[in-house]
GROMACS .gro file of C-alpha atoms in nm:
model
  154
    1MET     CA    1   0.000   0.000   0.000
    2LYS     CA    2   0.282   0.239   0.084
    3THR     CA    3   0.435   0.171  -0.258
    4ILE     CA    4   0.110   0.260  -0.436
    5ILE     CA    5   0.071   0.582  -0.238
    6ALA     CA    6   0.434   0.678  -0.298
    7THR     CA    7   0.394   0.606  -0.670
    8ILE     CA    8   0.079   0.821  -0.691
    9ALA     CA    9   0.252   1.103  -0.503
   10LEU     CA   10   0.561   1.088  -0.723
   11THR     CA   11   0.356   1.074  -1.042
   12ILE     CA   12   0.137   1.369  -0.955
   13SER     CA   13   0.424   1.577  -0.818
   14SER     CA   14   0.620   1.525  -1.141
   15LEU     CA   15   0.322   1.652  -1.338
   16ILE     CA   16   0.296   1.958  -1.122
   17SER     CA   17   0.662   2.046  -1.134
   18PHE     CA   18   0.633   2.116  -1.504
   19ALA     CA   19   0.318   2.327  -1.494
   20GLN     CA   20   0.365   2.687  -1.601
   21ASP     CA   21   0.164   3.002  -1.670
   22ILE     CA   22   0.101   3.120  -2.023
   23THR     CA   23  -0.101   3.401  -2.169
   24ASP     CA   24  -0.286   3.445  -2.494
   25ALA     CA   25   0.008   3.652  -2.622
   26SER     CA   26   0.087   3.378  -2.873
   27ILE     CA   27  -0.242   3.451  -3.050
   28THR     CA   28  -0.256   3.791  -3.216
   29GLU     CA   29  -0.575   3.994  -3.247
   30ASN     CA   30  -0.620   3.895  -3.613
   31GLN     CA   31  -0.571   3.522  -3.557
   32THR     CA   32  -0.808   3.262  -3.424
   33VAL     CA   33  -0.719   2.926  -3.278
   34GLU     CA   34  -0.869   2.758  -3.586
   35ALA     CA   35  -0.659   2.970  -3.826
   36ILE     CA   36  -0.338   2.886  -3.638
   37ALA     CA   37  -0.428   2.517  -3.633
   38GLU     CA   38  -0.488   2.514  -4.009
   39THR     CA   39  -0.148   2.661  -4.091
   40GLU     CA   40   0.082   2.510  -3.827
   41GLY     CA   41  -0.087   2.202  -3.678
   42THR     CA   42  -0.414   2.124  -3.512
   43SER     CA   43  -0.575   2.238  -3.189
   44ILE     CA   44  -0.698   2.044  -2.887
   45THR     CA   45  -0.950   2.221  -2.666
   46VAL     CA   46  -0.996   2.076  -2.318
   47ASN     CA   47  -1.298   2.151  -2.097
   48VAL     CA   48  -1.313   2.061  -1.728
   49PRO     CA   49  -1.618   2.109  -1.506
   50VAL     CA   50  -1.518   2.234  -1.160
   51MET     CA   51  -1.726   2.256  -0.842
   52SER     CA   52  -1.626   2.615  -0.760
   53ASN     CA   53  -1.436   2.910  -0.905
   54ASP     CA   54  -1.153   2.887  -0.649
   55GLY     CA   55  -0.799   2.839  -0.776
   56SER     CA   56  -0.703   2.734  -1.128
   57ILE     CA   57  -0.649   2.421  -1.334
   58PHE     CA   58  -0.305   2.319  -1.467
   59PHE     CA   59  -0.301   2.112  -1.787
   60SER     CA   60  -0.014   1.911  -1.940
   61LEU     CA   61  -0.005   1.771  -2.296
   62GLN     CA   62   0.223   1.467  -2.292
   63THR     CA   63   0.373   1.211  -2.528
   64LYS     CA   64   0.457   0.851  -2.441
   65LYS     CA   65   0.824   0.946  -2.403
   66ASN     CA   66   0.754   1.215  -2.140
   67PHE     CA   67   0.434   1.078  -1.983
   68LEU     CA   68   0.419   1.190  -1.618
   69LYS     CA   69   0.766   1.342  -1.649
   70GLY     CA   70   0.663   1.681  -1.787
   71GLY     CA   71   0.462   1.790  -2.084
   72VAL     CA   72   0.541   1.903  -2.434
   73ASP     CA   73   0.305   2.191  -2.355
   74ASN     CA   74   0.170   2.308  -2.018
   75LEU     CA   75  -0.116   2.554  -1.968
   76GLU     CA   76  -0.306   2.711  -1.680
   77SER     CA   77  -0.670   2.818  -1.684
   78LYS     CA   78  -0.874   3.027  -1.445
   79ILE     CA   79  -1.209   2.878  -1.349
   80VAL     CA   80  -1.505   3.076  -1.477
   81ASP     CA   81  -1.865   2.981  -1.398
   82GLY     CA   82  -1.759   2.634  -1.282
   83LYS     CA   83  -1.558   2.550  -1.594
   84ALA     CA   84  -1.192   2.566  -1.700
   85THR     CA   85  -1.096   2.560  -2.067
   86VAL     CA   86  -0.763   2.567  -2.251
   87THR     CA   87  -0.661   2.516  -2.612
   88PHE     CA   88  -0.333   2.357  -2.708
   89ILE     CA   89  -0.237   2.499  -3.048
   90ASN     CA   90   0.001   2.381  -3.318
   91VAL     CA   91  -0.019   2.017  -3.211
   92ALA     CA   92   0.141   1.777  -3.459
   93PRO     CA   93  -0.051   1.458  -3.543
   94GLY     CA   94   0.041   1.167  -3.317
   95GLU     CA   95  -0.046   1.004  -2.987
   96TYR     CA   96  -0.085   1.216  -2.673
   97ALA     CA   97  -0.230   1.214  -2.324
   98ILE     CA   98  -0.347   1.505  -2.109
   99THR     CA   99  -0.310   1.524  -1.733
  100LEU     CA  100  -0.445   1.801  -1.512
  101PHE     CA  101  -0.487   1.906  -1.150
  102TRP     CA  102  -0.693   2.162  -0.961
  103ASP     CA  103  -0.469   2.406  -0.774
  104LYS     CA  104  -0.722   2.530  -0.516
  105ASN     CA  105  -0.481   2.732  -0.301
  106GLY     CA  106  -0.282   2.902  -0.579
  107ASN     CA  107   0.061   2.763  -0.489
  108LYS     CA  108   0.107   2.616  -0.841
  109GLN     CA  109   0.178   2.268  -0.713
  110MET     CA  110  -0.015   1.958  -0.618
  111ASP     CA  111  -0.059   1.925  -0.243
  112PHE     CA  112  -0.053   1.590  -0.063
  113GLU     CA  113  -0.169   1.448   0.269
  114ALA     CA  114   0.094   1.315   0.511
  115ASN     CA  115   0.020   0.963   0.384
  116GLY     CA  116   0.097   1.065   0.024
  117MET     CA  117  -0.262   1.087  -0.102
  118PRO     CA  118  -0.342   1.397  -0.311
  119LYS     CA  119  -0.532   1.680  -0.140
  120GLU     CA  120  -0.631   1.833  -0.474
  121MET     CA  121  -0.835   1.673  -0.749
  122TYR     CA  122  -0.675   1.558  -1.075
  123GLY     CA  123  -0.778   1.397  -1.404
  124VAL     CA  124  -0.645   1.239  -1.724
  125SER     CA  125  -0.764   1.212  -2.082
  126ASN     CA  126  -1.021   0.936  -2.144
  127ASN     CA  127  -1.143   0.994  -1.785
  128VAL     CA  128  -0.983   0.676  -1.651
  129MET     CA  129  -0.935   0.679  -1.274
  130ASN     CA  130  -0.740   0.389  -1.123
  131PHE     CA  131  -0.597   0.311  -0.785
  132GLY     CA  132  -0.241   0.417  -0.845
  133PRO     CA  133  -0.084   0.643  -1.104
  134PRO     CA  134  -0.242   0.692  -1.448
  135GLN     CA  135  -0.121   0.456  -1.720
  136TRP     CA  136  -0.025   0.572  -2.072
  137SER     CA  137  -0.238   0.296  -2.229
  138ASP     CA  138  -0.548   0.427  -2.048
  139ALA     CA  139  -0.492   0.797  -2.120
  140VAL     CA  140  -0.362   0.794  -2.480
  141PHE     CA  141  -0.563   0.943  -2.767
  142THR     CA  142  -0.477   1.007  -3.132
  143VAL     CA  143  -0.444   1.355  -3.281
  144THR     CA  144  -0.508   1.392  -3.653
  145ASN     CA  145  -0.528   1.707  -3.865
  146GLU     CA  146  -0.879   1.771  -3.730
  147ALA     CA  147  -0.928   2.001  -3.430
  148GLN     CA  148  -1.048   1.813  -3.120
  149THR     CA  149  -1.243   1.896  -2.809
  150LEU     CA  150  -1.202   1.681  -2.496
  151ASP     CA  151  -1.406   1.687  -2.177
  152ILE     CA  152  -1.209   1.565  -1.876
  153ARG     CA  153  -1.355   1.496  -1.533
  154MET     CA  154  -1.162   1.509  -1.208
   0.00000   0.00000   0.00000
């Protein structure tokens, strides 16, 4: 049991350590997400329902090579009207997974109980929740040239 808890704690803390703030500065006033996706790659929009507007949600787009070790792109979203939404732009076709956590207290890291269990909620693509850390095979999805929208629960 201690091994499972330690593995969960290590997995989630590695996700959090790579989370970072971004702004919409990468999208100019004359560009839309769809226009950028058409010229440079595709877009993945992620929606997460949240029980309150406290804190923010950190998202990580990951490949098999860096799964749970840091993302190829990391975004943060404020929670507005019980929902957090981000759009990963310029995503090349391939296989990816998305992990996320709810940073309720604003310290930009996942908080844990003394026994190693997470204090803050988290989720992964495909909405698979296991006892133990998320598995690549459960979270993986395929990106094509078509824009995608994912709904992830925590």
